[in-house]
Coordinates of C-alpha atoms and ligand atoms in Angstrom, one line a residue:
M358 CA -16.1 -118.2 -49.5
N359 CA -19.3 -116.9 -51.2
E360 CA -20.2 -113.3 -51.5
H361 CA -22.7 -113.4 -48.7
Q362 CA -20.2 -114.5 -46.1
P363 CA -18.6 -111.1 -45.5
V364 CA -22.1 -109.6 -45.0
E365 CA -23.0 -112.5 -42.6
L366 CA -19.9 -111.8 -40.6
V367 CA -20.7 -108.1 -40.2
V368 CA -24.3 -109.0 -39.3
A369 CA -23.0 -111.4 -36.7
L370 CA -20.6 -108.8 -35.3
S371 CA -23.5 -106.3 -35.0
A372 CA -25.8 -108.9 -33.4
A373 CA -23.2 -109.8 -30.9
R374 CA -22.6 -106.2 -30.0
K375 CA -26.3 -105.7 -29.6
A376 CA -26.5 -108.8 -27.4
L377 CA -23.8 -107.6 -25.1
H378 CA -25.7 -104.4 -24.8
L379 CA -29.0 -106.2 -23.9
Y380 CA -27.8 -109.2 -21.9
P381 CA -25.2 -110.0 -19.3
P382 CA -22.2 -111.8 -20.7
T383 CA -23.3 -115.0 -19.0
H384 CA -26.7 -115.0 -20.7
P385 CA -27.3 -117.8 -23.2
K386 CA -28.5 -115.3 -25.9
Y387 CA -25.0 -113.7 -25.7
A388 CA -23.3 -117.0 -25.9
E389 CA -25.5 -117.8 -28.9
A390 CA -24.5 -114.5 -30.6
I391 CA -20.8 -115.2 -30.1
G392 CA -21.3 -118.7 -31.5
S393 CA -22.8 -117.2 -34.7
L394 CA -20.0 -114.8 -34.9
L395 CA -17.4 -117.6 -34.6
D396 CA -19.2 -119.6 -37.3
A397 CA -19.3 -116.6 -39.7
A398 CA -15.6 -115.8 -39.0
A399 CA -14.6 -119.4 -39.6
A400 CA -16.3 -119.3 -43.0
C401 CA -14.6 -116.1 -43.9
L402 CA -11.2 -117.4 -42.7
A403 CA -11.3 -120.5 -44.8
E404 CA -9.1 -118.9 -47.5
G405 CA -6.7 -117.1 -45.1
P406 CA -6.8 -113.7 -43.3
F407 CA -10.0 -111.8 -43.9
T408 CA -10.1 -108.0 -44.1
L409 CA -13.0 -105.5 -43.9
N410 CA -12.4 -101.9 -44.9
V411 CA -14.3 -98.8 -44.0
H412 CA -14.3 -96.0 -46.4
L413 CA -16.6 -92.9 -46.4
G414 CA -19.5 -94.6 -44.6
R415 CA -19.3 -97.9 -46.5
L416 CA -17.9 -101.3 -45.7
Y417 CA -15.8 -103.2 -48.3
H418 CA -14.3 -106.6 -48.6
G419 CA -11.7 -106.2 -51.3
S420 CA -13.5 -104.4 -54.1
Q421 CA -16.9 -105.8 -52.9
V422 CA -19.2 -103.1 -51.3
L423 CA -21.3 -104.7 -48.6
S424 CA -24.9 -103.9 -49.0
V425 CA -26.2 -101.6 -46.3
D426 CA -29.6 -103.2 -46.4
A427 CA -28.5 -106.1 -44.2
P428 CA -29.6 -105.7 -40.6
G429 CA -27.0 -104.0 -38.4
L430 CA -24.7 -103.2 -41.2
R431 CA -25.2 -99.5 -41.0
S432 CA -24.7 -99.4 -37.3
M433 CA -21.6 -101.5 -37.4
T434 CA -20.2 -99.2 -40.1
E435 CA -20.9 -96.3 -37.8
T436 CA -19.3 -98.0 -34.9
L437 CA -16.1 -98.7 -36.8
E438 CA -16.0 -95.2 -38.1
S439 CA -16.5 -93.6 -34.8
H440 CA -13.8 -95.8 -33.4
R441 CA -11.5 -94.6 -36.2
V442 CA -11.1 -98.1 -37.6
E443 CA -10.0 -98.0 -41.2
S444 CA -9.7 -101.8 -41.6
L445 CA -10.2 -104.8 -39.5
T446 CA -8.4 -108.1 -40.3
L447 CA -9.2 -111.5 -38.7
H448 CA -6.5 -114.0 -38.6
D449 CA -6.5 -117.8 -38.3
G450 CA -7.0 -119.0 -34.7
F451 CA -9.7 -116.5 -33.8
T452 CA -11.1 -117.9 -30.6
Q453 CA -14.2 -117.5 -28.5
R454 CA -12.3 -115.3 -26.1
D455 CA -11.0 -113.2 -29.0
A456 CA -14.5 -112.8 -30.3
E457 CA -15.8 -111.7 -26.9
T458 CA -13.0 -109.3 -26.4
L459 CA -13.5 -107.7 -29.8
I460 CA -17.1 -107.2 -29.1
E461 CA -16.3 -105.7 -25.7
V462 CA -13.8 -103.3 -27.2
L463 CA -16.2 -102.2 -30.0
G464 CA -18.7 -101.6 -27.2
L465 CA -16.5 -99.1 -25.5
R466 CA -17.3 -95.5 -25.9
A467 CA -15.4 -94.0 -28.8
S468 CA -12.9 -91.3 -27.9
Q469 CA -9.8 -89.6 -29.1
T470 CA -7.7 -91.7 -26.7
L471 CA -9.3 -95.1 -27.5
E472 CA -7.3 -96.9 -30.1
V473 CA -9.1 -100.2 -30.9
G474 CA -5.9 -101.9 -32.1
E475 CA -3.9 -101.0 -29.0
E476 CA -6.8 -101.9 -26.7
L477 CA -7.1 -105.4 -28.3
E478 CA -3.4 -106.0 -28.0
K479 CA -3.5 -104.9 -24.4
R480 CA -6.2 -107.4 -23.8
G481 CA -4.2 -110.2 -25.4
V482 CA -5.9 -110.5 -28.7
S483 CA -3.5 -111.3 -31.5
T484 CA -5.9 -112.7 -34.1
V485 CA -7.5 -109.3 -34.9
T486 CA -5.5 -106.5 -36.4
I487 CA -6.7 -103.0 -36.9
S488 CA -5.4 -100.2 -39.0
A489 CA -6.6 -96.9 -37.5
L490 CA -8.0 -94.1 -39.6
V491 CA -5.7 -91.2 -39.3
D492 CA -7.8 -88.1 -38.5
E493 CA -5.7 -85.4 -40.1
D494 CA -7.5 -82.5 -38.6
A495 CA -7.1 -84.0 -35.1
E496 CA -3.5 -84.7 -35.7
E497 CA -2.8 -81.3 -37.0
A498 CA -4.6 -79.7 -34.1
E499 CA -2.6 -81.9 -31.7
E500 CA 0.7 -80.9 -33.3
R501 CA -0.3 -77.3 -33.3
D502 CA -1.2 -77.5 -29.6
R503 CA 2.1 -79.1 -28.8
L504 CA 4.1 -76.4 -30.6
R505 CA 1.9 -73.8 -29.0
Q506 CA 2.6 -75.1 -25.5
Q507 CA 6.3 -75.2 -26.3
D508 CA 6.2 -71.6 -27.5
R509 CA 4.3 -70.4 -24.4
A510 CA 6.8 -72.2 -22.2
L511 CA 9.6 -70.5 -24.1
Y512 CA 7.9 -67.1 -23.7
N513 CA 7.4 -67.6 -20.0
R514 CA 11.0 -68.7 -19.6
L515 CA 12.1 -65.6 -21.3
I516 CA 9.9 -63.4 -19.1
G517 CA 11.7 -65.2 -16.1
V518 CA 15.1 -64.5 -17.5
L519 CA 14.2 -60.9 -18.1
R520 CA 12.8 -60.6 -14.6
T521 CA 16.0 -61.8 -13.1
L522 CA 18.0 -59.5 -15.4
T523 CA 15.9 -56.5 -14.4
H524 CA 16.3 -57.2 -10.7
R525 CA 20.0 -57.5 -11.1
I526 CA 20.3 -54.2 -12.8
Q527 CA 18.1 -52.7 -10.1
K528 CA 20.4 -54.0 -7.4
T529 CA 23.8 -53.6 -8.9
G530 CA 23.2 -51.1 -11.7
Q531 CA 25.1 -53.5 -13.9
P532 CA 23.4 -54.8 -17.0
D533 CA 24.3 -58.3 -18.2
V534 CA 23.9 -58.5 -21.9
G535 CA 24.7 -62.2 -21.9
D536 CA 21.3 -63.0 -20.5
A537 CA 19.6 -60.6 -22.8
G538 CA 21.3 -62.4 -25.7
I539 CA 19.9 -65.7 -24.5
I540 CA 16.4 -64.2 -24.7
V541 CA 16.9 -62.9 -28.1
E542 CA 18.4 -66.1 -29.5
G543 CA 15.6 -68.1 -27.9
I544 CA 13.0 -66.2 -29.9
L545 CA 15.1 -65.7 -33.0
G546 CA 15.3 -69.4 -33.8
R547 CA 11.5 -69.8 -33.6
L548 CA 10.9 -66.6 -35.5
M549 CA 12.8 -67.9 -38.5
E550 CA 10.8 -71.1 -38.4
D551 CA 7.3 -69.7 -37.8
S552 CA 7.0 -66.0 -37.5
A553 CA 3.1 -66.2 -37.3
A554 CA 3.4 -68.3 -34.2
V555 CA 5.7 -65.8 -32.6
L556 CA 3.5 -62.9 -33.6
G557 CA 0.7 -64.8 -31.8
L558 CA 2.9 -64.9 -28.7
A559 CA 3.3 -61.2 -28.9
T560 CA -0.4 -60.8 -28.3
M561 CA 0.3 -61.8 -24.7
T562 CA 0.1 -59.1 -22.2
G563 CA 0.5 -59.2 -18.5
N564 CA -1.8 -57.5 -15.9
T565 CA 1.2 -57.3 -13.6
E566 CA 4.8 -56.9 -14.9
S567 CA 3.4 -55.4 -18.0
N568 CA 6.8 -53.8 -18.6
L569 CA 8.4 -57.3 -19.0
F570 CA 5.7 -58.3 -21.6
H571 CA 6.2 -54.9 -23.4
S572 CA 9.9 -55.5 -23.6
I573 CA 9.6 -59.0 -25.0
N574 CA 6.9 -58.0 -27.5
T575 CA 8.9 -54.9 -28.6
M576 CA 11.8 -57.2 -29.2
I577 CA 9.6 -59.6 -31.3
Y578 CA 8.2 -56.8 -33.5
S579 CA 11.7 -55.3 -33.9
L580 CA 13.1 -58.6 -35.0
I581 CA 10.2 -59.2 -37.5
L582 CA 11.2 -55.9 -39.1
G583 CA 14.9 -56.6 -38.8
I584 CA 14.5 -60.0 -40.5
G585 CA 12.3 -58.3 -43.2
L586 CA 15.2 -55.9 -43.8
G587 CA 17.6 -58.7 -44.2
I588 CA 19.8 -57.7 -41.3
P589 CA 22.4 -60.5 -40.7
E590 CA 22.2 -62.6 -37.6
E591 CA 24.7 -60.7 -35.5
G592 CA 22.9 -57.5 -36.2
L593 CA 19.6 -59.1 -35.3
T594 CA 21.0 -60.1 -31.9
T595 CA 22.1 -56.5 -31.3
L596 CA 18.8 -55.2 -32.5
G597 CA 16.9 -57.7 -30.2
V598 CA 19.0 -56.9 -27.2
S599 CA 18.5 -53.2 -27.8
A600 CA 14.8 -53.6 -28.1
L601 CA 14.6 -55.7 -25.0
L602 CA 16.4 -53.1 -22.9
H603 CA 15.0 -50.0 -24.6
D604 CA 12.9 -49.1 -21.5
V605 CA 15.5 -50.2 -18.9
G606 CA 15.6 -46.6 -17.6
K607 CA 12.1 -47.1 -16.1
I608 CA 13.6 -49.3 -13.4
A609 CA 14.7 -46.2 -11.6
F610 CA 11.1 -45.2 -11.0
D611 CA 8.1 -46.4 -9.2
M612 CA 5.7 -46.9 -12.1
T613 CA 2.7 -47.4 -9.8
D614 CA 3.1 -43.8 -8.5
P615 CA 1.5 -41.5 -11.1
E616 CA 3.9 -38.6 -10.4
D617 CA 6.9 -40.9 -10.7
A618 CA 5.5 -42.5 -13.9
E619 CA 5.1 -39.1 -15.5
K620 CA 8.7 -38.3 -14.7
A621 CA 9.8 -41.6 -16.0
R622 CA 8.1 -40.9 -19.3
Y623 CA 10.5 -38.1 -20.1
L624 CA 13.6 -39.3 -18.2
H625 CA 13.8 -43.0 -18.9
P626 CA 15.6 -42.7 -22.2
K627 CA 18.4 -40.7 -20.6
I628 CA 18.6 -42.9 -17.5
G629 CA 18.4 -46.1 -19.7
A630 CA 21.3 -44.8 -21.8
E631 CA 23.3 -44.2 -18.6
V632 CA 22.7 -47.7 -17.4
L633 CA 23.6 -49.2 -20.7
S634 CA 26.7 -47.1 -21.1
R635 CA 28.1 -49.2 -18.3
L636 CA 28.0 -52.3 -20.5
P637 CA 31.5 -53.7 -20.7
E638 CA 31.0 -54.6 -24.3
Q639 CA 32.1 -52.3 -27.1
D640 CA 28.8 -52.2 -28.8
R641 CA 27.1 -49.0 -28.0
T642 CA 23.9 -49.7 -29.9
P643 CA 21.7 -50.7 -26.9
M644 CA 22.7 -47.4 -25.3
L645 CA 21.8 -45.4 -28.4
V646 CA 18.5 -47.1 -28.8
A647 CA 17.5 -46.5 -25.2
Y648 CA 18.5 -42.8 -25.7
E649 CA 16.8 -42.3 -29.0
H650 CA 13.6 -44.5 -29.1
H651 CA 11.3 -41.6 -28.3
M652 CA 12.8 -39.2 -30.8
G653 CA 10.3 -38.3 -33.5
R654 CA 11.4 -37.7 -37.1
D655 CA 9.8 -34.3 -37.0
G656 CA 11.9 -33.2 -34.0
S657 CA 9.2 -34.0 -31.5
G658 CA 9.7 -36.4 -28.5
Y659 CA 12.6 -36.5 -26.1
P660 CA 15.4 -36.0 -25.0
E661 CA 15.8 -32.6 -26.7
R662 CA 18.4 -32.4 -29.4
E663 CA 19.8 -30.4 -32.2
A664 CA 17.6 -30.0 -35.3
D665 CA 19.9 -32.0 -37.5
Y666 CA 20.3 -34.9 -35.1
V667 CA 20.1 -38.2 -36.9
T668 CA 18.9 -41.3 -35.0
H669 CA 20.4 -44.8 -35.4
P670 CA 18.3 -47.0 -37.7
Y671 CA 17.8 -49.5 -34.9
S672 CA 16.3 -46.7 -32.8
R673 CA 13.8 -46.1 -35.6
I674 CA 13.0 -49.8 -35.8
V675 CA 12.4 -50.0 -32.0
A676 CA 10.3 -46.8 -32.1
I677 CA 7.9 -48.5 -34.5
A678 CA 7.8 -51.8 -32.6
D679 CA 7.4 -49.9 -29.3
R680 CA 4.5 -47.9 -30.7
Y681 CA 2.8 -50.9 -32.2
D682 CA 2.9 -52.8 -28.9
R683 CA 1.7 -49.8 -26.9
L684 CA -1.2 -49.3 -29.3
T685 CA -2.3 -52.9 -29.1
T686 CA -1.8 -53.3 -25.3
P687 CA -5.0 -52.5 -23.3
L688 CA -4.7 -49.4 -21.2
P689 CA -5.8 -49.6 -17.5
D690 CA -9.2 -48.6 -18.8
G691 CA -9.3 -51.7 -20.9
L692 CA -9.1 -49.9 -24.3
A693 CA -6.7 -51.0 -27.0
H694 CA -6.4 -50.6 -30.7
T695 CA -7.2 -53.7 -32.7
P696 CA -4.2 -54.8 -34.7
D697 CA -5.6 -53.4 -38.0
Q698 CA -6.4 -50.1 -36.3
A699 CA -2.9 -50.0 -34.9
V700 CA -1.5 -50.5 -38.4
M701 CA -3.5 -47.6 -39.6
Q702 CA -2.3 -45.4 -36.7
L703 CA 1.3 -46.4 -37.5
L704 CA 0.8 -45.2 -41.1
R705 CA -0.6 -42.0 -39.8
D706 CA 2.4 -41.6 -37.5
T707 CA 4.7 -41.7 -40.5
L708 CA 3.5 -38.2 -41.3
T709 CA 5.1 -36.9 -38.2
T710 CA 7.2 -39.1 -36.0
L711 CA 7.9 -42.6 -37.4
D712 CA 10.3 -43.5 -40.2
Q713 CA 8.2 -43.9 -43.4
T714 CA 10.1 -46.5 -45.2
L715 CA 10.7 -48.7 -42.2
T716 CA 7.1 -48.4 -41.1
R717 CA 5.8 -49.3 -44.5
L718 CA 8.0 -52.4 -44.5
F719 CA 6.8 -53.3 -41.0
V720 CA 3.1 -53.0 -42.0
K721 CA 3.9 -55.1 -45.1
H722 CA 5.2 -57.9 -42.8
L723 CA 2.2 -57.7 -40.5
G724 CA -0.3 -57.6 -43.3
V725 CA -3.6 -55.6 -43.6
F726 CA -5.1 -58.0 -41.0
P727 CA -2.3 -58.7 -38.6
V728 CA -2.1 -61.9 -36.5
G729 CA -4.6 -61.4 -33.6
C730 CA -7.3 -59.6 -35.6
V731 CA -10.8 -60.8 -35.1
V732 CA -12.6 -61.0 -38.5
R733 CA -16.0 -61.9 -39.8
L734 CA -15.8 -63.8 -43.1
S735 CA -18.0 -63.7 -46.1
D736 CA -19.9 -66.9 -44.9
Q737 CA -20.5 -65.1 -41.6
S738 CA -18.2 -67.3 -39.6
V739 CA -15.9 -65.5 -37.2
G740 CA -12.3 -66.2 -36.4
I741 CA -8.9 -64.9 -35.4
V742 CA -6.2 -64.1 -37.9
S743 CA -3.4 -66.7 -37.2
G744 CA -1.0 -66.1 -40.1
M745 CA -0.4 -64.6 -43.5
T746 CA -0.8 -65.9 -47.0
D747 CA 0.6 -64.5 -50.2
D748 CA -2.6 -62.4 -50.5
S749 CA -2.5 -59.7 -47.8
L750 CA -6.2 -59.3 -47.9
R751 CA -6.9 -63.0 -47.4
P752 CA -4.9 -64.2 -44.4
R753 CA -5.0 -67.5 -42.5
V754 CA -7.8 -67.5 -40.0
R755 CA -8.6 -69.8 -37.1
V756 CA -12.3 -70.1 -37.3
M757 CA -13.9 -69.9 -33.8
Y758 CA -17.6 -69.5 -34.6
D759 CA -19.5 -71.2 -37.5
P760 CA -21.8 -69.2 -39.8
T761 CA -24.7 -69.7 -37.4
G762 CA -22.7 -68.2 -34.5
L763 CA -22.1 -71.5 -32.7
A764 CA -18.6 -71.9 -31.1
I765 CA -16.5 -74.5 -32.9
E766 CA -15.2 -77.1 -30.5
T767 CA -11.8 -77.7 -32.3
P768 CA -11.2 -74.5 -34.1
K769 CA -9.5 -75.0 -37.5
D770 CA -7.1 -72.9 -39.5
V771 CA -8.2 -72.0 -43.0
E772 CA -6.3 -70.1 -45.6
L773 CA -8.8 -67.8 -47.1
T774 CA -7.0 -68.0 -50.5
E775 CA -7.8 -71.7 -50.5
V776 CA -11.4 -71.8 -49.4
G777 CA -12.6 -68.8 -51.5
L778 CA -13.7 -66.7 -48.5
E779 CA -13.0 -63.0 -47.9
V780 CA -12.8 -60.9 -44.8
L781 CA -16.1 -58.9 -44.5
E782 CA -15.0 -56.8 -41.6
T783 CA -13.0 -56.8 -38.4
V784 CA -14.9 -57.4 -35.2
D785 CA -14.4 -55.9 -31.8
P786 CA -12.6 -58.7 -29.9
D787 CA -14.7 -58.0 -26.8
N788 CA -17.6 -59.4 -28.8
L789 CA -15.8 -62.7 -29.0
K790 CA -15.6 -63.0 -25.2
V791 CA -12.3 -64.9 -25.4
R792 CA -8.7 -63.8 -24.8
I793 CA -7.1 -63.6 -28.2
S794 CA -3.8 -64.7 -26.9
D795 CA -5.3 -67.9 -25.5
H796 CA -6.1 -69.1 -29.0
L797 CA -2.9 -68.3 -30.9
Ligands
FE2_886 FE1 10.2 -46.0 -23.9
FE2_887 FE1 8.7 -48.9 -24.7

């Protein structure tokens, strides 16, 4: 085989593809083009299987770079690249039918779902083998989507379990901690694997049943802090169950009635504690947490108590988690703190109501720009914080808009520490015109 033959093969491939585009398959011009392709292939196959490689916009045969000056070479390179073909190998026995099928398949519109190798196999061609270019970004995005859907399904399942549990308490007055434990363990496993993903879930809020979302989110934030404190697993389950049921006293009220809702505000800790005192289990922590989660460090809050009353540490954890979720959840008027504003507010609250040490630790685990923050970066692109890095000022960001303000079709996660970008400012999420939780 001389050095021109690989080029001639590619020229013939390109010409045949063009012919298929211009003429019906029965046209003599097409038959002629296929004939040339078979001749070129035969010359290349004289010494055994023949491989073409595509790399960074160039075609290679072995170490030989094929000149792009030959007619059709550039367009064939582009075709192979857009079809994610990394290498194409012809084998002995390449027939006219194989040649026609190869040209047909290369003429199909490139898409994420079209795999040239599989398509050829499906059409009965065994003399052409393809190795597909692995698009790492697309694979990563696919895997991320898969996990995301799994997490959403988990969250929705847990909402369902909690709904049933709440109805049962409403009907019988009997809480069932077994089901609550299932919810906690469901999230706990995922939290240990990928806390950023679970924090992304906690940005979900419900227009209806907001109490269910609030309970699950308060549980998630409590567990984040609990894990950060190094509480062992059994303790975490208790903490999670306590957080999940902290507002259980509200079920005694009609929260859609403003007068009832106001009463609930003051009375739900006491009523919740009463409900939870009926738990058959020995563990009194959920009861205590329901009773104490609105007690401020400075003696403010409710129920009223002696000046030297000391709250359970889990109550203090749940109070922080509860506050953070309430701050970041939109009120009926649509207003909510952005996550970074909520963090600042928590720190201010340590002067009066919240436990200082625990709040600081919680803030440390959320970062300066917590998951869900919308940020403008130093290159003017805009994205949503999707996770933390070692540098609390440079989180991981899912870039949604490029520097010119155009929406990015497949948003990519970038670690600011790796790409040398900084956060310029946080942006009002309303400007982004997307629901944050849809993208985490
Ligand atoms: Fe509460
Ligand atoms: Fe609450």
